[in-house]
Short mmCIF file of C-alpha atoms in Angstrom, two decimals:
data_model
loop_
_atom_site.label_atom_id
_atom_site.label_comp_id
_atom_site.label_asym_id
_atom_site.label_seq_id
_atom_site.Cartn_x
_atom_site.Cartn_y
_atom_site.Cartn_z
CA UNK A 6 -2.52 31.82 4.82
CA UNK A 7 -4.75 34.64 3.85
CA UNK A 8 -7.33 33.69 1.33
CA UNK A 9 -9.06 37.04 1.10
CA UNK A 10 -8.16 37.43 -2.53
CA UNK A 11 -9.43 34.02 -3.63
CA UNK A 12 -13.10 33.72 -4.61
CA UNK A 13 -15.26 31.23 -2.70
CA UNK A 14 -16.38 29.85 -6.01
CA UNK A 15 -16.11 30.73 -9.66
CA UNK A 16 -19.24 32.12 -11.26
CA UNK A 17 -20.27 33.66 -14.52
CA UNK A 18 -20.63 32.47 -18.06
CA UNK A 19 -17.17 31.16 -18.62
CA UNK A 20 -16.24 28.99 -15.66
CA UNK A 21 -13.21 26.83 -16.45
CA UNK A 22 -13.29 23.11 -15.62
CA UNK A 23 -9.96 23.48 -13.85
CA UNK A 24 -8.32 26.60 -12.51
CA UNK A 25 -4.99 26.86 -10.75
CA UNK A 26 -5.01 30.22 -9.01
CA UNK A 27 -1.54 31.35 -7.90
CA UNK A 28 -0.59 27.82 -6.80
CA UNK A 29 2.79 27.34 -5.19
CA UNK A 30 4.38 24.07 -4.17
CA UNK A 31 7.68 23.67 -2.40
CA UNK A 32 9.73 20.71 -1.28
CA UNK A 33 11.93 22.18 1.39
CA UNK A 34 13.92 24.91 -0.31
CA UNK A 35 13.00 23.80 -3.77
CA UNK A 36 10.11 25.62 -5.37
CA UNK A 37 8.46 23.14 -7.71
CA UNK A 38 5.60 25.35 -8.75
CA UNK A 39 5.82 29.07 -8.49
CA UNK A 40 2.50 30.90 -8.27
CA UNK A 41 1.05 28.93 -11.15
CA UNK A 42 -2.03 30.17 -12.99
CA UNK A 43 -3.64 27.72 -15.36
CA UNK A 44 -7.18 27.44 -16.72
CA UNK A 45 -8.48 24.41 -18.56
CA UNK A 46 -11.82 24.68 -20.33
CA UNK A 47 -14.40 21.92 -20.27
CA UNK A 48 -13.59 19.24 -22.89
CA UNK A 49 -10.26 20.80 -23.61
CA UNK A 50 -7.19 18.61 -24.11
CA UNK A 51 -4.11 20.23 -22.66
CA UNK A 52 -0.65 18.76 -23.10
CA UNK A 53 2.00 19.66 -20.57
CA UNK A 54 5.59 19.41 -21.73
CA UNK A 55 8.91 20.49 -20.35
CA UNK A 56 12.21 19.26 -18.97
CA UNK A 57 12.16 16.91 -15.99
CA UNK A 58 11.97 18.73 -12.71
CA UNK A 59 9.94 21.52 -14.23
CA UNK A 60 6.90 20.70 -12.09
CA UNK A 61 4.68 19.22 -14.78
CA UNK A 62 3.84 15.99 -13.00
CA UNK A 63 3.29 17.90 -9.78
CA UNK A 64 0.48 19.79 -11.49
CA UNK A 65 -1.42 16.54 -12.05
CA UNK A 66 -0.61 15.14 -8.61
CA UNK A 67 -1.93 18.23 -6.87
CA UNK A 68 -5.06 18.25 -8.96
CA UNK A 69 -5.64 14.60 -8.03
CA UNK A 70 -5.11 15.48 -4.38
CA UNK A 71 -2.08 13.22 -4.05
CA UNK A 72 -0.06 16.17 -2.88
CA UNK A 73 -0.99 19.20 -0.84
CA UNK A 74 -0.37 22.63 -2.21
CA UNK A 75 1.41 25.26 -0.18
CA UNK A 76 -0.25 28.38 -1.49
CA UNK A 77 -3.04 29.29 -3.83
CA UNK A 78 -6.31 27.54 -4.63
CA UNK A 79 -7.27 24.93 -7.20
CA UNK A 80 -10.84 25.09 -8.49
CA UNK A 81 -12.63 22.24 -10.21
CA UNK A 82 -15.81 23.02 -12.11
CA UNK A 83 -16.05 26.33 -10.28
CA UNK A 84 -15.76 24.83 -6.80
CA UNK A 85 -12.61 25.10 -4.72
CA UNK A 86 -10.95 21.70 -4.46
CA UNK A 87 -7.94 22.23 -2.25
CA UNK A 88 -10.02 24.39 0.03
CA UNK A 89 -13.59 24.57 1.25
CA UNK A 90 -15.85 27.31 2.42
CA UNK A 91 -16.28 27.77 6.12
CA UNK A 92 -18.05 30.82 7.56
CA UNK A 93 -17.58 32.73 4.34
CA UNK A 94 -13.86 32.00 4.12
CA UNK A 95 -11.74 29.42 2.39
CA UNK A 96 -10.03 26.93 4.68
CA UNK A 97 -8.01 23.86 3.79
CA UNK A 98 -10.21 21.06 2.51
CA UNK A 99 -10.95 18.23 4.93
CA UNK A 100 -10.57 14.61 3.88
CA UNK A 101 -14.30 14.16 3.33
CA UNK A 102 -14.61 17.23 1.15
CA UNK A 103 -11.48 16.30 -0.75
CA UNK A 104 -12.87 12.84 -1.46
CA UNK A 105 -16.06 14.31 -2.83
CA UNK A 106 -14.19 16.73 -5.09
CA UNK A 107 -11.81 14.02 -6.18
CA UNK A 108 -14.66 11.93 -7.52
CA UNK A 109 -14.82 14.03 -10.68
CA UNK A 110 -11.18 13.32 -11.52
CA UNK A 111 -9.52 10.18 -12.83
CA UNK A 112 -5.83 9.57 -13.19
CA UNK A 113 -3.63 7.20 -15.19
CA UNK A 114 -0.07 6.69 -14.00
CA UNK A 115 3.26 6.11 -15.71
CA UNK A 116 3.67 2.77 -13.90
CA UNK A 117 0.05 1.68 -14.50
CA UNK A 118 -0.45 0.85 -10.80
CA UNK A 119 -2.95 -1.88 -11.50
CA UNK A 120 -3.79 -4.06 -8.51
CA UNK A 121 -1.69 -7.17 -9.25
CA UNK A 122 -3.88 -9.57 -7.29
CA UNK A 123 -7.02 -8.70 -9.22
CA UNK A 124 -8.01 -9.51 -12.77
CA UNK A 125 -8.50 -6.76 -15.33
CA UNK A 126 -12.24 -6.86 -14.69
CA UNK A 127 -11.86 -6.83 -10.91
CA UNK A 128 -9.49 -3.88 -11.20
CA UNK A 129 -12.19 -1.95 -13.03
CA UNK A 130 -15.05 -3.03 -10.76
CA UNK A 131 -13.46 -2.41 -7.38
CA UNK A 132 -13.99 1.34 -7.02
CA UNK A 133 -17.43 1.57 -8.70
CA UNK A 134 -18.75 -1.05 -6.27
CA UNK A 135 -16.95 0.21 -3.17
CA UNK A 136 -17.03 3.94 -3.72
CA UNK A 137 -20.01 4.62 -5.98
CA UNK A 138 -22.09 1.84 -4.46
CA UNK A 139 -22.97 0.22 -7.77
CA UNK A 140 -24.30 -3.33 -7.68
CA UNK A 141 -21.82 -5.93 -8.87
CA UNK A 142 -23.95 -6.47 -11.96
CA UNK A 143 -23.99 -2.78 -12.89
CA UNK A 144 -20.28 -2.43 -12.19
CA UNK A 145 -19.55 -5.49 -14.28
CA UNK A 146 -21.53 -4.17 -17.22
CA UNK A 147 -19.89 -0.78 -17.00
CA UNK A 148 -16.42 -2.29 -16.71
CA UNK A 149 -16.95 -4.65 -19.61
CA UNK A 150 -18.12 -1.80 -21.77
CA UNK A 151 -14.98 0.16 -20.93
CA UNK A 152 -12.69 -2.83 -21.42
CA UNK A 153 -14.30 -3.14 -24.82
CA UNK A 154 -13.62 0.54 -25.46
CA UNK A 155 -9.91 -0.03 -24.82
CA UNK A 156 -10.04 -3.25 -26.84
CA UNK A 157 -9.43 -5.68 -24.00
CA UNK A 158 -12.77 -7.27 -23.22
CA UNK A 159 -11.26 -10.63 -24.19
CA UNK A 160 -8.61 -10.18 -21.47
CA UNK A 161 -11.03 -9.39 -18.67
CA UNK A 162 -10.11 -12.45 -16.59
CA UNK A 163 -6.36 -12.00 -16.89
CA UNK A 164 -4.16 -10.84 -14.05
CA UNK A 165 -1.96 -7.82 -14.82
CA UNK A 166 1.21 -9.94 -14.77
CA UNK A 167 -0.19 -11.78 -17.81
CA UNK A 168 -0.73 -8.59 -19.77
CA UNK A 169 1.78 -6.56 -21.77
CA UNK A 170 2.65 -3.06 -20.62
CA UNK A 171 0.41 -1.52 -23.25
CA UNK A 172 -2.48 -3.76 -22.26
CA UNK A 173 -1.97 -2.96 -18.59
CA UNK A 174 -2.05 0.72 -19.32
CA UNK A 175 -5.27 0.34 -21.31
CA UNK A 176 -6.84 -1.51 -18.40
CA UNK A 177 -5.70 1.33 -16.14
CA UNK A 178 -7.45 3.79 -18.44
CA UNK A 179 -10.64 1.71 -18.32
CA UNK A 180 -10.37 1.52 -14.55
CA UNK A 181 -10.14 5.28 -14.23
CA UNK A 182 -13.03 5.80 -16.66
CA UNK A 183 -15.24 3.40 -14.69
CA UNK A 184 -15.61 6.14 -12.08
CA UNK A 185 -17.13 8.42 -14.76
CA UNK A 186 -14.77 11.32 -14.15
CA UNK A 187 -15.22 14.67 -15.85
CA UNK A 188 -11.48 15.21 -15.91
CA UNK A 189 -8.85 12.68 -16.89
CA UNK A 190 -5.20 13.09 -15.98
CA UNK A 191 -2.52 11.21 -17.91
CA UNK A 192 0.87 11.24 -16.24
CA UNK A 193 3.51 10.17 -18.77
CA UNK A 194 1.36 7.16 -19.54
CA UNK A 195 3.54 5.92 -22.37
CA UNK A 196 6.95 6.52 -20.81
CA UNK A 197 7.25 3.03 -19.35
CA UNK A 198 6.22 1.33 -22.59
CA UNK A 199 8.28 -0.18 -25.35
CA UNK A 200 8.24 2.09 -28.41
CA UNK A 201 6.30 -0.37 -30.58
CA UNK A 202 3.33 -0.52 -28.20
CA UNK A 203 3.05 3.17 -27.42
CA UNK A 204 0.61 3.46 -30.30
CA UNK A 205 -2.03 1.21 -28.81
CA UNK A 206 -2.28 3.48 -25.76
CA UNK A 207 -2.22 6.76 -27.65
CA UNK A 208 -4.94 5.41 -29.92
CA UNK A 209 -7.20 4.86 -26.92
CA UNK A 210 -6.56 8.38 -25.67
CA UNK A 211 -7.27 9.74 -29.11
CA UNK A 212 -10.56 7.83 -29.19
CA UNK A 213 -11.53 9.24 -25.81
CA UNK A 214 -10.76 12.71 -27.02
CA UNK A 215 -12.74 12.31 -30.24
CA UNK A 216 -15.78 10.41 -28.98
CA UNK A 217 -16.26 11.41 -25.36
CA UNK A 218 -16.69 14.69 -23.62
CA UNK A 219 -13.82 14.72 -21.19
CA UNK A 220 -11.46 17.38 -20.00
CA UNK A 221 -7.95 16.03 -20.24
CA UNK A 222 -4.57 17.03 -18.94
CA UNK A 223 -1.65 15.07 -20.23
CA UNK A 224 1.99 15.21 -19.20
CA UNK A 225 3.98 13.71 -22.02
CA UNK A 226 7.37 13.39 -23.60
CA UNK A 227 5.91 12.41 -26.93
CA UNK A 228 5.97 15.63 -28.86
CA UNK A 229 4.37 14.14 -31.94
CA UNK A 230 1.40 12.90 -29.98
CA UNK A 231 1.07 16.15 -28.03
CA UNK A 232 1.08 18.06 -31.24
CA UNK A 233 -1.44 15.79 -32.91
CA UNK A 234 -4.05 15.53 -30.25
CA UNK A 235 -3.97 18.51 -27.94
CA UNK A 236 -5.93 21.73 -28.19
CA UNK A 237 -3.28 23.57 -26.26
CA UNK A 238 0.29 22.91 -25.23
CA UNK A 239 1.89 24.32 -22.08
CA UNK A 240 5.64 24.39 -21.80
CA UNK A 241 6.78 24.28 -18.19
CA UNK A 242 10.09 25.63 -17.09
CA UNK A 243 11.25 25.96 -13.48
CA UNK A 244 7.79 25.79 -11.95
CA UNK A 245 6.12 28.19 -14.32
CA UNK A 246 4.44 28.06 -17.67
CA UNK A 247 7.13 29.57 -19.82
CA UNK A 248 4.99 29.46 -22.93
CA UNK A 249 1.63 28.14 -24.04
CA UNK A 250 -0.37 28.13 -27.21
CA UNK A 251 -1.84 26.01 -29.95
CA UNK A 252 0.34 23.06 -30.92
CA UNK A 253 1.11 24.66 -34.30
CA UNK A 254 2.19 27.92 -32.75
CA UNK A 255 4.25 26.36 -29.98
CA UNK A 256 5.95 23.69 -32.02
CA UNK A 257 6.48 25.65 -35.23
CA UNK A 258 7.07 29.13 -33.91
CA UNK A 259 8.13 29.02 -30.28
CA UNK A 260 8.44 32.56 -28.99
CA UNK A 261 10.32 31.68 -25.86
CA UNK A 262 14.00 30.85 -26.16
CA UNK A 263 13.68 28.07 -23.57
CA UNK A 264 10.90 26.42 -25.51
CA UNK A 265 12.94 26.50 -28.67
CA UNK A 266 15.95 25.00 -26.93
CA UNK A 267 13.89 22.28 -25.28
CA UNK A 268 12.12 21.37 -28.50
CA UNK A 269 15.25 21.21 -30.57
CA UNK A 270 16.91 19.02 -27.93
CA UNK A 271 13.93 16.65 -27.68
CA UNK A 272 13.24 16.45 -31.38
CA UNK A 273 16.87 15.81 -32.09
CA UNK A 274 16.86 12.92 -29.62
CA UNK A 275 13.89 11.42 -31.46
CA UNK B 243 27.67 -44.60 31.72
CA UNK B 244 25.23 -44.53 28.87
CA UNK B 245 22.25 -46.32 30.31
CA UNK B 246 19.22 -45.42 28.25
CA UNK B 247 16.17 -47.17 29.71
CA UNK B 248 13.48 -47.95 27.21
CA UNK B 249 10.93 -49.04 29.79
CA UNK B 250 11.33 -45.70 31.55
CA UNK B 251 11.12 -43.90 28.22
CA UNK B 252 7.84 -45.58 27.40
CA UNK B 253 6.55 -44.92 30.87
CA UNK B 254 7.11 -41.15 30.74
CA UNK B 255 6.14 -40.68 27.10
CA UNK B 256 2.37 -40.25 27.71
CA UNK B 257 3.01 -37.59 30.33
CA UNK B 258 5.34 -35.70 28.01
CA UNK B 259 2.97 -35.95 25.09
CA UNK B 260 0.19 -34.57 27.24
CA UNK B 261 2.41 -31.65 28.18
CA UNK B 262 3.21 -31.20 24.49
CA UNK B 263 -0.46 -30.35 24.07
CA UNK B 264 0.00 -27.49 26.50
CA UNK B 265 3.12 -26.36 24.68
CA UNK B 266 1.20 -26.23 21.43
CA UNK B 267 -1.67 -24.36 23.05
CA UNK B 268 0.76 -21.87 24.61
CA UNK B 269 2.58 -21.33 21.31
CA UNK B 270 -0.67 -21.06 19.34
CA UNK B 271 -2.39 -18.74 21.76
CA UNK B 272 0.70 -16.58 22.20
CA UNK B 273 1.10 -16.40 18.45
CA UNK B 274 -2.51 -15.38 17.91
CA UNK B 275 -2.12 -12.57 20.43
CA UNK B 276 1.12 -11.55 18.73
CA UNK B 277 -0.51 -11.57 15.28
CA UNK B 278 -3.31 -9.25 16.32
CA UNK B 279 -1.26 -6.97 18.59
CA UNK B 280 1.58 -6.88 16.08
CA UNK B 281 -0.77 -5.55 13.41
CA UNK B 282 -2.11 -2.97 15.86
CA UNK B 283 1.47 -1.88 16.66
CA UNK B 284 2.36 -1.66 12.99
CA UNK B 285 -0.73 0.35 12.06
CA UNK B 286 -0.34 2.62 15.09
CA UNK B 287 3.05 3.64 13.74
CA UNK B 288 1.46 4.70 10.48
CA UNK B 289 -1.02 7.13 12.00
CA UNK B 290 -0.34 10.85 11.83
CA UNK B 291 -0.41 11.08 15.65
CA UNK B 292 3.21 11.74 16.53
CA UNK B 293 2.91 10.95 20.23
CA UNK B 294 1.21 7.59 19.63
CA UNK B 295 3.73 6.66 16.95
CA UNK B 296 6.59 7.59 19.25
CA UNK B 297 5.19 5.69 22.24
CA UNK B 298 4.56 2.53 20.23
CA UNK B 299 7.95 2.75 18.51
CA UNK B 300 9.80 3.09 21.81
CA UNK B 301 7.80 0.33 23.51
CA UNK B 302 8.66 -2.04 20.69
CA UNK B 303 12.34 -1.14 20.97
CA UNK B 304 12.19 -1.67 24.72
CA UNK B 305 10.54 -5.06 24.44
CA UNK B 306 12.92 -6.20 21.71
CA UNK B 307 15.95 -5.13 23.71
CA UNK B 308 15.14 -7.00 26.92
CA UNK B 309 15.05 -10.78 27.49
CA UNK B 310 11.77 -12.62 27.19
CA UNK B 311 12.35 -14.49 30.42
CA UNK B 312 12.65 -11.18 32.28
CA UNK B 313 9.37 -10.00 30.79
CA UNK B 314 7.67 -13.21 31.86
CA UNK B 315 8.98 -12.79 35.40
CA UNK B 316 8.01 -9.16 35.40
CA UNK B 317 4.36 -9.70 34.47
CA UNK B 318 3.97 -12.58 36.92
CA UNK B 319 5.90 -11.33 39.96
CA UNK B 320 5.82 -7.54 39.70
CA UNK B 321 2.18 -7.36 38.62
CA UNK B 322 0.83 -8.37 42.06
CA UNK B 323 2.67 -5.45 43.70
CA UNK B 324 0.43 -3.20 41.68
CA UNK B 325 -2.61 -5.27 42.52
CA UNK B 326 -2.59 -7.13 39.20
CA UNK B 327 -2.72 -10.81 40.12
CA UNK B 328 -2.65 -13.10 37.11
CA UNK B 329 -2.40 -16.85 36.78
CA UNK B 330 0.82 -18.32 35.31
CA UNK B 331 -0.98 -19.02 32.06
CA UNK B 332 -2.42 -15.52 31.72
CA UNK B 333 0.88 -13.86 32.66
CA UNK B 334 2.76 -16.11 30.31
CA UNK B 335 0.45 -15.44 27.38
CA UNK B 336 0.57 -11.69 27.94
CA UNK B 337 4.36 -11.68 28.16
CA UNK B 338 5.10 -13.96 25.24
CA UNK B 339 2.28 -12.42 23.16
CA UNK B 340 3.62 -8.90 23.71
CA UNK B 341 7.17 -10.00 23.08
CA UNK B 342 6.38 -11.60 19.76
CA UNK B 343 3.94 -8.84 18.82
CA UNK B 344 6.92 -6.48 18.89
CA UNK B 345 8.82 -8.67 16.47
CA UNK B 346 5.82 -9.35 14.26
CA UNK B 347 4.99 -5.65 14.07
CA UNK B 348 8.35 -5.19 12.37
CA UNK B 349 7.45 -7.93 9.91
CA UNK B 350 4.12 -6.27 9.24
CA UNK B 351 5.90 -2.96 8.81
CA UNK B 352 8.31 -4.38 6.29
CA UNK B 353 5.38 -6.00 4.47
CA UNK B 354 3.38 -2.79 4.30
CA UNK B 355 6.46 -0.86 3.19
CA UNK B 356 7.07 -3.38 0.43
CA UNK B 357 3.83 -2.43 -1.33
CA UNK B 358 4.77 0.15 -3.97
CA UNK B 359 3.74 3.74 -3.38
CA UNK B 360 1.86 3.66 -6.68
CA UNK B 361 -0.64 1.22 -5.22
CA UNK B 362 -1.57 3.67 -2.51
CA UNK B 363 -1.80 6.46 -5.06
CA UNK B 364 -4.05 4.40 -7.30
CA UNK B 365 -6.33 3.82 -4.30
CA UNK B 366 -6.40 7.53 -3.56
CA UNK B 367 -7.11 8.38 -7.19
CA UNK B 368 -9.98 5.88 -7.18
CA UNK B 369 -11.24 7.35 -3.92
CA UNK B 370 -11.11 4.04 -2.06
CA UNK B 371 -11.50 4.42 1.69
CA UNK B 372 -8.49 3.93 3.95
CA UNK B 373 -10.01 0.76 5.38
CA UNK B 374 -10.68 -0.69 1.94
CA UNK B 375 -7.21 0.34 0.76
CA UNK B 376 -5.64 -1.65 3.59
CA UNK B 377 -7.90 -4.68 3.61
CA UNK B 378 -8.39 -5.24 -0.09
CA UNK B 379 -5.35 -3.73 -1.77
CA UNK B 380 -2.34 -3.30 0.50
CA UNK B 381 -2.51 -6.16 2.99
CA UNK B 382 -3.12 -8.89 0.37
CA UNK B 383 -0.02 -7.69 -1.47
CA UNK B 384 2.02 -7.57 1.73
CA UNK B 385 1.23 -11.20 2.59
CA UNK B 386 3.88 -12.91 0.40
CA UNK B 387 6.53 -10.63 1.90
CA UNK B 388 5.57 -11.33 5.50
CA UNK B 389 5.01 -15.08 5.41
CA UNK B 390 8.69 -16.13 5.79
CA UNK B 391 9.03 -13.80 8.78
CA UNK B 392 5.76 -15.00 10.24
CA UNK B 393 6.84 -18.60 9.78
CA UNK B 394 10.19 -18.03 11.48
CA UNK B 395 8.55 -16.41 14.47
CA UNK B 396 5.93 -19.16 14.69
CA UNK B 397 8.72 -21.69 15.07
CA UNK B 398 10.50 -19.21 17.34
CA UNK B 399 7.61 -18.78 19.75
CA UNK B 400 7.19 -22.55 19.86
CA UNK B 401 10.83 -22.98 20.87
CA UNK B 402 10.55 -20.21 23.46
CA UNK B 403 7.63 -21.77 25.33
CA UNK B 404 9.98 -23.58 27.76
CA UNK B 405 10.64 -20.18 29.30
CA UNK B 406 7.08 -20.24 30.57
CA UNK B 407 8.11 -23.06 32.89
CA UNK B 408 9.88 -20.53 35.12
CA UNK B 409 6.52 -19.29 36.36
CA UNK B 410 5.00 -22.74 36.51
CA UNK B 411 3.16 -23.13 33.22
CA UNK B 412 2.91 -26.91 32.86
CA UNK B 413 4.25 -27.23 29.35
CA UNK B 414 6.64 -29.82 27.94
CA UNK B 415 9.85 -28.55 29.49
CA UNK B 416 8.15 -28.15 32.85
CA UNK B 417 6.91 -31.72 32.68
CA UNK B 418 10.41 -33.00 31.87
CA UNK B 419 11.89 -31.07 34.78
CA UNK B 420 9.26 -32.49 37.11
CA UNK B 421 9.97 -36.04 35.94
CA UNK B 422 13.65 -35.42 36.55
CA UNK B 423 13.01 -34.12 40.04
CA UNK B 424 10.81 -37.08 40.89
CA UNK B 425 12.99 -39.86 39.45
CA UNK B 426 16.50 -38.37 39.28
CA UNK B 427 16.65 -39.48 35.67
CA UNK B 428 17.23 -36.63 33.23
CA UNK B 429 18.60 -38.31 30.14
CA UNK B 430 15.35 -39.74 28.82
CA UNK B 431 12.97 -36.85 29.60
CA UNK B 432 15.20 -34.15 28.17
CA UNK B 433 16.17 -36.22 25.15
CA UNK B 434 12.50 -36.78 24.48
CA UNK B 435 11.79 -33.07 24.84
CA UNK B 436 14.41 -32.35 22.20
CA UNK B 437 13.04 -35.04 19.92
CA UNK B 438 9.48 -33.76 20.26
CA UNK B 439 10.53 -30.17 19.51
CA UNK B 440 12.44 -31.38 16.49
CA UNK B 441 9.55 -33.55 15.32
CA UNK B 442 7.25 -30.52 15.33
CA UNK B 443 9.62 -27.74 14.17
CA UNK B 444 10.97 -29.45 11.08
CA UNK B 445 7.65 -30.33 9.42
CA UNK B 446 6.28 -26.94 10.46
CA UNK B 447 9.10 -25.15 8.66
CA UNK B 448 8.44 -27.24 5.57
CA UNK B 449 4.72 -26.57 5.69
CA UNK B 450 5.40 -22.85 5.96
CA UNK B 451 7.54 -22.97 2.81
CA UNK B 452 4.77 -24.82 0.99
CA UNK B 453 2.22 -22.33 2.22
CA UNK B 454 4.37 -19.44 1.04
CA UNK B 455 4.63 -20.93 -2.43
CA UNK B 456 0.91 -21.57 -2.50
CA UNK B 457 0.12 -17.98 -1.53
CA UNK B 458 2.53 -16.63 -4.10
CA UNK B 459 1.08 -18.86 -6.78
CA UNK B 460 -2.46 -17.83 -5.93
CA UNK B 461 -1.40 -14.19 -6.28
CA UNK B 462 0.10 -14.91 -9.67
CA UNK B 463 3.72 -14.67 -8.48
CA UNK B 464 6.62 -17.04 -9.05
CA UNK B 465 7.55 -19.77 -6.60
CA UNK B 466 10.55 -19.27 -4.35
CA UNK B 467 11.15 -22.89 -3.45
CA UNK B 468 11.62 -25.89 -5.67
CA UNK B 469 9.15 -28.67 -5.09
CA UNK B 470 10.70 -31.13 -2.68
#
């Protein structure tokens, strides 16, 4: 692919923390993302909403490097992430480069994905020790602090099977935070939870947003939460951002017909 | 017609028990080879190198579709024509090890496939290395899935060791055949062989079930078998 029109890095006064530059993703004939442009400022909280199949989860997965993109470039903190510079041109990122870029991003999954054979504490300590090279003592202290942040320091020695869904998800958040990411991705993190325990997870996210400087992208079906917490809401439809704006604008005065239809359908279901 | 001779039975028992030692060594050694090679085969099929994956896949199919006894013969008798001269023991271990490695690689494969995709993704998101992902996250979770298969094939390889007698490995079956040839009495030696196989297979199968439960319990999973 020709990358002539993509900058080697982003410079200037207003470099976004994340930039999707004309990113396209296809599965066979199906175009999941269609030349997507998206900027996320440092410390901004962006909620991504939309019908299923609209490509919203794919956005997070590509940013995490779980899926390759077909066209375009993703930049993180001004540096290309999906690509790297070689002889003054952008080429596809190698594994080593990708790993380095990935270290500034943390992700929390819908299905928690905790390691079932490790305790809550071990789940949090594993990557800091193995990847960041922290001593076990340092990693333990850091993990305990984060388990405390999510309100689960008393459950540190429990295996995931002994924890409720909400507790597991909070451990998963602590685990991701233990890597000290600049960007946190939340992929429908409350969708697998019983309604009465959704609150304990959203509270933690809210706390992160209020007390920590983190850039966050959140795919969610919880319109109330998205509206409450996010700085900006993006409505995805058929692989594109059909509409975006402040929560008030988007929820109260959607300009796009699709947004209005989606919102009325979702809010009615609630 | 039915003349079981106890004095003869007692006379040949030490010789058969000694040969049982060889049977156990053959089964154990063959199984060890199969465990290691099987993992190599399974991992080779997960690499992005198409040609390697294809070659390993087809070799496994080939080995699984031909009789073990033929493979044993092949290594021992055809090898020398290519200048590869191996002792019965070495040939036998290579043949039976390769044969069971092909089966065990399928067990490994099923075990690795049983680990949810989300576990791999969590490892990627946490930037764990591929090696660490396998050794610390994926393989430990695959173990409960593979133990029944591993146990079955352990008993299986043990019961297949008599085939090694065709190239002169002096294991239990070989010893019984020799006794028969020397004394023209077959009833006692072969009955004893059956009894010895039974006496080892049955407790082994039980131990494997216990071991499986123990592993599952230590990984915080539920038991599959009631305590017996």
